mmCIF file with all atom_site columns, C-alpha atoms in Angstrom:
data_model
loop_
_atom_site.group_PDB
_atom_site.id
_atom_site.type_symbol
_atom_site.label_atom_id
_atom_site.label_alt_id
_atom_site.label_comp_id
_atom_site.label_asym_id
_atom_site.label_entity_id
_atom_site.label_seq_id
_atom_site.pdbx_PDB_ins_code
_atom_site.Cartn_x
_atom_site.Cartn_y
_atom_site.Cartn_z
_atom_site.occupancy
_atom_site.B_iso_or_equiv
_atom_site.pdbx_formal_charge
_atom_site.auth_seq_id
_atom_site.auth_comp_id
_atom_site.auth_asym_id
_atom_site.auth_atom_id
_atom_site.pdbx_PDB_model_num
ATOM 1   C CA . LEU B 1 1   ? 18.053  -4.008  -12.994 1.00 0.00 ? 232 LEU B CA 1
ATOM 2   C CA . LEU B 1 2   ? 16.931  -2.913  -9.817  1.00 0.00 ? 233 LEU B CA 1
ATOM 3   C CA . ALA B 1 3   ? 15.449  -5.600  -7.452  1.00 0.00 ? 234 ALA B CA 1
ATOM 4   C CA . ASP B 1 4   ? 13.886  -5.432  -3.522  1.00 0.00 ? 235 ASP B CA 1
ATOM 5   C CA . ALA B 1 5   ? 12.460  -7.753  -1.258  1.00 0.00 ? 236 ALA B CA 1
ATOM 6   C CA . THR B 1 6   ? 10.661  -6.696  1.477   1.00 0.00 ? 237 THR B CA 1
ATOM 7   C CA . PHE B 1 7   ? 9.216   -8.788  5.344   1.00 0.00 ? 238 PHE B CA 1
ATOM 8   C CA . THR B 1 8   ? 6.539   -6.909  6.907   1.00 0.00 ? 239 THR B CA 1
ATOM 9   C CA . ARG B 1 9   ? 5.954   -8.511  9.974   1.00 0.00 ? 240 ARG B CA 1
ATOM 10  C CA . TRP B 1 10  ? 1.893   -7.269  10.590  1.00 0.00 ? 241 TRP B CA 1
ATOM 11  C CA . SER B 1 11  ? 1.830   -10.561 12.854  1.00 0.00 ? 242 SER B CA 1
ATOM 12  C CA . LYS B 1 12  ? 2.876   -7.801  15.743  1.00 0.00 ? 243 LYS B CA 1
ATOM 13  C CA . ILE B 1 13  ? -0.580  -6.112  15.472  1.00 0.00 ? 244 ILE B CA 1
ATOM 14  C CA . GLN B 1 14  ? -3.579  -8.512  15.998  1.00 0.00 ? 245 GLN B CA 1
ATOM 15  C CA . SER B 1 15  ? -5.699  -5.784  17.677  1.00 0.00 ? 246 SER B CA 1
ATOM 16  C CA . LEU B 1 16  ? -6.218  -2.146  18.493  1.00 0.00 ? 247 LEU B CA 1
ATOM 17  C CA . PRO B 1 17  ? -8.011  -0.907  21.881  1.00 0.00 ? 248 PRO B CA 1
ATOM 18  C CA . LEU B 1 18  ? -9.850  2.276   21.471  1.00 0.00 ? 249 LEU B CA 1
ATOM 19  C CA . VAL B 1 19  ? -9.317  4.027   24.749  1.00 0.00 ? 250 VAL B CA 1
ATOM 20  C CA . ARG B 1 20  ? -10.736 7.234   26.063  1.00 0.00 ? 251 ARG B CA 1
ATOM 21  C CA . THR B 1 21  ? -7.777  9.603   27.444  1.00 0.00 ? 252 THR B CA 1
ATOM 22  C CA . SER B 1 22  ? -9.972  11.802  29.042  1.00 0.00 ? 253 SER B CA 1
ATOM 23  C CA . GLY B 1 23  ? -13.268 12.535  30.638  1.00 0.00 ? 254 GLY B CA 1
ATOM 24  C CA . THR B 1 24  ? -14.705 10.432  33.577  1.00 0.00 ? 255 THR B CA 1
ATOM 25  C CA . GLN B 1 25  ? -14.347 7.039   31.448  1.00 0.00 ? 256 GLN B CA 1
ATOM 26  C CA . ASN B 1 26  ? -10.131 7.969   31.374  1.00 0.00 ? 257 ASN B CA 1
ATOM 27  C CA . GLY B 1 27  ? -8.439  4.683   30.588  1.00 0.00 ? 258 GLY B CA 1
ATOM 28  C CA . ALA B 1 28  ? -11.976 2.713   29.932  1.00 0.00 ? 259 ALA B CA 1
ATOM 29  C CA . THR B 1 29  ? -11.909 0.703   26.453  1.00 0.00 ? 260 THR B CA 1
ATOM 30  C CA . LEU B 1 30  ? -14.075 1.712   24.480  1.00 0.00 ? 261 LEU B CA 1
ATOM 31  C CA . ASP B 1 31  ? -13.519 -0.585  21.919  1.00 0.00 ? 262 ASP B CA 1
ATOM 32  C CA . THR B 1 32  ? -10.879 -2.834  19.992  1.00 0.00 ? 263 THR B CA 1
ATOM 33  C CA . PHE B 1 33  ? -10.411 -3.486  15.863  1.00 0.00 ? 264 PHE B CA 1
ATOM 34  C CA . VAL B 1 34  ? -9.514  -7.130  15.816  1.00 0.00 ? 265 VAL B CA 1
ATOM 35  C CA . PHE B 1 35  ? -7.386  -7.275  13.071  1.00 0.00 ? 266 PHE B CA 1
ATOM 36  C CA . ASN B 1 36  ? -5.392  -10.676 13.560  1.00 0.00 ? 267 ASN B CA 1
ATOM 37  C CA . PHE B 1 37  ? -2.794  -9.712  10.572  1.00 0.00 ? 268 PHE B CA 1
ATOM 38  C CA . ARG B 1 38  ? -0.306  -11.750 8.852   1.00 0.00 ? 269 ARG B CA 1
ATOM 39  C CA . ASP B 1 39  ? 3.402   -11.144 8.032   1.00 0.00 ? 270 ASP B CA 1
ATOM 40  C CA . THR B 1 40  ? 3.941   -10.448 4.029   1.00 0.00 ? 271 THR B CA 1
ATOM 41  C CA . TRP B 1 41  ? 5.911   -10.270 1.508   1.00 0.00 ? 272 TRP B CA 1
ATOM 42  C CA . ARG B 1 42  ? 6.840   -7.194  -0.994  1.00 0.00 ? 273 ARG B CA 1
ATOM 43  C CA . VAL B 1 43  ? 8.322   -8.145  -4.200  1.00 0.00 ? 274 VAL B CA 1
ATOM 44  C CA . SER B 1 44  ? 9.296   -5.880  -6.865  1.00 0.00 ? 275 SER B CA 1
ATOM 45  C CA . LEU B 1 45  ? 11.601  -5.574  -10.531 1.00 0.00 ? 276 LEU B CA 1
ATOM 46  C CA . GLY B 1 46  ? 12.641  -3.320  -12.214 1.00 0.00 ? 277 GLY B CA 1
ATOM 47  C CA . GLY B 1 47  ? 15.384  -0.849  -14.415 1.00 0.00 ? 278 GLY B CA 1
ATOM 48  C CA . ASN B 1 48  ? 16.091  1.967   -15.764 1.00 0.00 ? 279 ASN B CA 1
ATOM 49  C CA . TYR B 1 49  ? 17.179  3.225   -19.270 1.00 0.00 ? 280 TYR B CA 1
ATOM 50  C CA . LYS B 1 50  ? 19.616  5.767   -20.081 1.00 0.00 ? 281 LYS B CA 1
ATOM 51  C CA . LEU B 1 51  ? 18.351  7.276   -24.263 1.00 0.00 ? 282 LEU B CA 1
ATOM 52  C CA . GLY B 1 52  ? 21.229  9.615   -25.507 1.00 0.00 ? 283 GLY B CA 1
ATOM 53  C CA . GLY B 1 53  ? 20.772  13.249  -24.209 1.00 0.00 ? 284 GLY B CA 1
ATOM 54  C CA . PRO B 1 54  ? 18.986  14.303  -21.287 1.00 0.00 ? 285 PRO B CA 1
ATOM 55  C CA . TRP B 1 55  ? 16.380  11.041  -20.883 1.00 0.00 ? 286 TRP B CA 1
ATOM 56  C CA . THR B 1 56  ? 16.300  7.738   -18.208 1.00 0.00 ? 287 THR B CA 1
ATOM 57  C CA . LEU B 1 57  ? 13.207  5.956   -19.119 1.00 0.00 ? 288 LEU B CA 1
ATOM 58  C CA . LYS B 1 58  ? 12.078  3.848   -16.000 1.00 0.00 ? 289 LYS B CA 1
ATOM 59  C CA . ALA B 1 59  ? 9.830   0.168   -15.376 1.00 0.00 ? 290 ALA B CA 1
ATOM 60  C CA . GLY B 1 60  ? 8.931   -1.693  -12.804 1.00 0.00 ? 291 GLY B CA 1
ATOM 61  C CA . VAL B 1 61  ? 6.657   -4.433  -11.532 1.00 0.00 ? 292 VAL B CA 1
ATOM 62  C CA . ALA B 1 62  ? 5.903   -5.412  -8.362  1.00 0.00 ? 293 ALA B CA 1
ATOM 63  C CA . TYR B 1 63  ? 3.636   -7.445  -6.217  1.00 0.00 ? 294 TYR B CA 1
ATOM 64  C CA . ASP B 1 64  ? 2.403   -6.986  -2.790  1.00 0.00 ? 295 ASP B CA 1
ATOM 65  C CA . GLN B 1 65  ? 0.683   -9.096  -0.229  1.00 0.00 ? 296 GLN B CA 1
ATOM 66  C CA . SER B 1 66  ? -2.279  -7.502  2.172   1.00 0.00 ? 297 SER B CA 1
ATOM 67  C CA . PRO B 1 67  ? -1.689  -8.418  5.978   1.00 0.00 ? 298 PRO B CA 1
ATOM 68  C CA . VAL B 1 68  ? -5.475  -9.341  6.238   1.00 0.00 ? 299 VAL B CA 1
ATOM 69  C CA . PRO B 1 69  ? -6.317  -13.364 6.095   1.00 0.00 ? 300 PRO B CA 1
ATOM 70  C CA . ASP B 1 70  ? -8.895  -13.807 4.883   1.00 0.00 ? 301 ASP B CA 1
ATOM 71  C CA . ALA B 1 71  ? -12.765 -12.790 4.592   1.00 0.00 ? 302 ALA B CA 1
ATOM 72  C CA . ALA B 1 72  ? -13.489 -13.417 8.197   1.00 0.00 ? 303 ALA B CA 1
ATOM 73  C CA . THR B 1 73  ? -11.427 -11.018 9.447   1.00 0.00 ? 304 THR B CA 1
ATOM 74  C CA . ARG B 1 74  ? -11.497 -8.266  6.938   1.00 0.00 ? 305 ARG B CA 1
ATOM 75  C CA . SER B 1 75  ? -12.876 -5.065  8.215   1.00 0.00 ? 306 SER B CA 1
ATOM 76  C CA . VAL B 1 76  ? -14.551 -2.181  6.081   1.00 0.00 ? 307 VAL B CA 1
ATOM 77  C CA . ARG B 1 77  ? -12.055 -0.338  7.625   1.00 0.00 ? 308 ARG B CA 1
ATOM 78  C CA . LEU B 1 78  ? -9.317  -2.325  5.864   1.00 0.00 ? 309 LEU B CA 1
ATOM 79  C CA . PRO B 1 79  ? -10.585 -3.847  3.126   1.00 0.00 ? 310 PRO B CA 1
ATOM 80  C CA . ASP B 1 80  ? -6.724  -4.401  1.870   1.00 0.00 ? 311 ASP B CA 1
ATOM 81  C CA . GLU B 1 81  ? -6.043  -7.767  -0.034  1.00 0.00 ? 312 GLU B CA 1
ATOM 82  C CA . ASP B 1 82  ? -2.994  -8.144  -2.522  1.00 0.00 ? 313 ASP B CA 1
ATOM 83  C CA . ARG B 1 83  ? -1.812  -5.766  -5.247  1.00 0.00 ? 314 ARG B CA 1
ATOM 84  C CA . THR B 1 84  ? -0.195  -5.956  -8.642  1.00 0.00 ? 315 THR B CA 1
ATOM 85  C CA . TRP B 1 85  ? 1.872   -2.842  -9.401  1.00 0.00 ? 316 TRP B CA 1
ATOM 86  C CA . LEU B 1 86  ? 3.065   -1.974  -12.981 1.00 0.00 ? 317 LEU B CA 1
ATOM 87  C CA . SER B 1 87  ? 4.347   1.709   -13.166 1.00 0.00 ? 318 SER B CA 1
ATOM 88  C CA . ALA B 1 88  ? 6.540   3.451   -16.230 1.00 0.00 ? 319 ALA B CA 1
ATOM 89  C CA . GLY B 1 89  ? 8.170   6.828   -16.016 1.00 0.00 ? 320 GLY B CA 1
ATOM 90  C CA . ALA B 1 90  ? 10.770  8.794   -17.030 1.00 0.00 ? 321 ALA B CA 1
ATOM 91  C CA . VAL B 1 91  ? 14.091  11.272  -16.599 1.00 0.00 ? 322 VAL B CA 1
ATOM 92  C CA . TYR B 1 92  ? 14.780  14.478  -17.652 1.00 0.00 ? 323 TYR B CA 1
ATOM 93  C CA . GLN B 1 93  ? 17.827  15.932  -16.983 1.00 0.00 ? 324 GLN B CA 1
ATOM 94  C CA . VAL B 1 94  ? 16.944  19.815  -17.191 1.00 0.00 ? 325 VAL B CA 1
ATOM 95  C CA . SER B 1 95  ? 20.841  20.625  -16.170 1.00 0.00 ? 326 SER B CA 1
ATOM 96  C CA . LYS B 1 96  ? 23.616  19.199  -14.292 1.00 0.00 ? 327 LYS B CA 1
ATOM 97  C CA . ASN B 1 97  ? 21.831  20.309  -11.176 1.00 0.00 ? 328 ASN B CA 1
ATOM 98  C CA . ASP B 1 98  ? 18.515  19.998  -12.298 1.00 0.00 ? 329 ASP B CA 1
ATOM 99  C CA . LYS B 1 99  ? 15.879  16.953  -12.891 1.00 0.00 ? 330 LYS B CA 1
ATOM 100 C CA . LEU B 1 100 ? 12.219  16.483  -14.002 1.00 0.00 ? 331 LEU B CA 1
ATOM 101 C CA . ASP B 1 101 ? 10.733  12.852  -13.099 1.00 0.00 ? 332 ASP B CA 1
ATOM 102 C CA . PHE B 1 102 ? 7.528   11.876  -14.455 1.00 0.00 ? 333 PHE B CA 1
ATOM 103 C CA . GLY B 1 103 ? 5.836   8.590   -13.252 1.00 0.00 ? 334 GLY B CA 1
ATOM 104 C CA . TYR B 1 104 ? 2.890   6.127   -13.293 1.00 0.00 ? 335 TYR B CA 1
ATOM 105 C CA . SER B 1 105 ? 1.185   3.461   -11.652 1.00 0.00 ? 336 SER B CA 1
ATOM 106 C CA . TYR B 1 106 ? -1.541  1.226   -12.413 1.00 0.00 ? 337 TYR B CA 1
ATOM 107 C CA . ILE B 1 107 ? -2.548  -0.495  -9.208  1.00 0.00 ? 338 ILE B CA 1
ATOM 108 C CA . ARG B 1 108 ? -4.574  -3.744  -9.598  1.00 0.00 ? 339 ARG B CA 1
ATOM 109 C CA . VAL B 1 109 ? -6.342  -4.699  -6.371  1.00 0.00 ? 340 VAL B CA 1
ATOM 110 C CA . LYS B 1 110 ? -7.315  -8.301  -5.945  1.00 0.00 ? 341 LYS B CA 1
ATOM 111 C CA . ASP B 1 111 ? -10.969 -8.163  -5.105  1.00 0.00 ? 342 ASP B CA 1
ATOM 112 C CA . ALA B 1 112 ? -11.501 -8.241  -1.603  1.00 0.00 ? 343 ALA B CA 1
ATOM 113 C CA . ASP B 1 113 ? -14.623 -10.921 -0.181  1.00 0.00 ? 344 ASP B CA 1
ATOM 114 C CA . ILE B 1 114 ? -15.356 -9.954  3.106   1.00 0.00 ? 345 ILE B CA 1
ATOM 115 C CA . ASN B 1 115 ? -17.714 -11.769 5.173   1.00 0.00 ? 346 ASN B CA 1
ATOM 116 C CA . ASN B 1 116 ? -17.209 -9.922  8.692   1.00 0.00 ? 347 ASN B CA 1
ATOM 117 C CA . ASN B 1 117 ? -19.873 -11.524 11.537  1.00 0.00 ? 348 ASN B CA 1
ATOM 118 C CA . GLN B 1 118 ? -19.974 -8.907  14.293  1.00 0.00 ? 349 GLN B CA 1
ATOM 119 C CA . ALA B 1 119 ? -23.504 -9.521  15.447  1.00 0.00 ? 350 ALA B CA 1
ATOM 120 C CA . ALA B 1 120 ? -22.680 -11.249 18.583  1.00 0.00 ? 351 ALA B CA 1
ATOM 121 C CA . THR B 1 121 ? -21.227 -7.994  19.747  1.00 0.00 ? 352 THR B CA 1
ATOM 122 C CA . GLY B 1 122 ? -23.975 -5.879  18.430  1.00 0.00 ? 353 GLY B CA 1
ATOM 123 C CA . LYS B 1 123 ? -22.699 -4.949  15.095  1.00 0.00 ? 354 LYS B CA 1
ATOM 124 C CA . GLY B 1 124 ? -24.558 -6.612  12.803  1.00 0.00 ? 355 GLY B CA 1
ATOM 125 C CA . VAL B 1 125 ? -22.739 -8.982  9.963   1.00 0.00 ? 356 VAL B CA 1
ATOM 126 C CA . VAL B 1 126 ? -21.064 -7.500  6.571   1.00 0.00 ? 357 VAL B CA 1
ATOM 127 C CA . THR B 1 127 ? -20.792 -9.700  3.541   1.00 0.00 ? 358 THR B CA 1
ATOM 128 C CA . GLY B 1 128 ? -20.060 -8.812  -0.227  1.00 0.00 ? 359 GLY B CA 1
ATOM 129 C CA . THR B 1 129 ? -16.897 -8.317  -2.779  1.00 0.00 ? 360 THR B CA 1
ATOM 130 C CA . TYR B 1 130 ? -14.784 -4.557  -2.164  1.00 0.00 ? 361 TYR B CA 1
ATOM 131 C CA . ASN B 1 131 ? -13.070 -4.263  -5.604  1.00 0.00 ? 362 ASN B CA 1
ATOM 132 C CA . ALA B 1 132 ? -10.432 -1.468  -6.775  1.00 0.00 ? 363 ALA B CA 1
ATOM 133 C CA . ASP B 1 133 ? -8.022  0.108   -9.155  1.00 0.00 ? 364 ASP B CA 1
ATOM 134 C CA . ILE B 1 134 ? -6.011  2.806   -8.478  1.00 0.00 ? 365 ILE B CA 1
ATOM 135 C CA . GLN B 1 135 ? -3.992  4.844   -10.855 1.00 0.00 ? 366 GLN B CA 1
ATOM 136 C CA . LEU B 1 136 ? -1.564  7.465   -9.680  1.00 0.00 ? 367 LEU B CA 1
ATOM 137 C CA . ILE B 1 137 ? 0.216   10.005  -11.316 1.00 0.00 ? 368 ILE B CA 1
ATOM 138 C CA . GLY B 1 138 ? 3.691   11.948  -10.082 1.00 0.00 ? 369 GLY B CA 1
ATOM 139 C CA . VAL B 1 139 ? 5.581   14.784  -11.105 1.00 0.00 ? 370 VAL B CA 1
ATOM 140 C CA . GLN B 1 140 ? 9.067   15.889  -9.421  1.00 0.00 ? 371 GLN B CA 1
ATOM 141 C CA . TYR B 1 141 ? 11.453  18.218  -9.374  1.00 0.00 ? 372 TYR B CA 1
ATOM 142 C CA . GLN B 1 142 ? 14.763  17.807  -8.293  1.00 0.00 ? 373 GLN B CA 1
ATOM 143 C CA . HIS B 1 143 ? 17.587  20.809  -7.309  1.00 0.00 ? 374 HIS B CA 1
ATOM 144 C CA . THR B 1 144 ? 20.924  18.830  -6.079  1.00 0.00 ? 375 THR B CA 1
ATOM 145 C CA . PHE B 1 145 ? 23.558  21.819  -4.210  1.00 0.00 ? 376 PHE B CA 1
#
């Protein structure tokens, strides 16, 4: 069995100034991206099962919180929301020093509402909902010396 809990202090990132680094306006702040991130947790549980012979099966689930706090602070640059991961795979031991690892993950991203009003700064208003599902497939070869 495998388990993990990870705490990330995203709240350290509240904003990001975009500063010119050359030319006549060197050092001038061109824009500031406001994030107002919150701290998050990622928790996961999984397992490996050694079959007879060269095969090992593996599976797991994870819940990953988004640092984006709400629809008003959600940016079109980062329309992030909480995610649930479902993963499965297998490892084939080709020889004493060689392995082939196959993996698949399905990531369900919670629908992310956005109501970002930047009309006061001349940037307009973005209102709507983002939705996404992600599928990852991986193959890895490992040789041990």
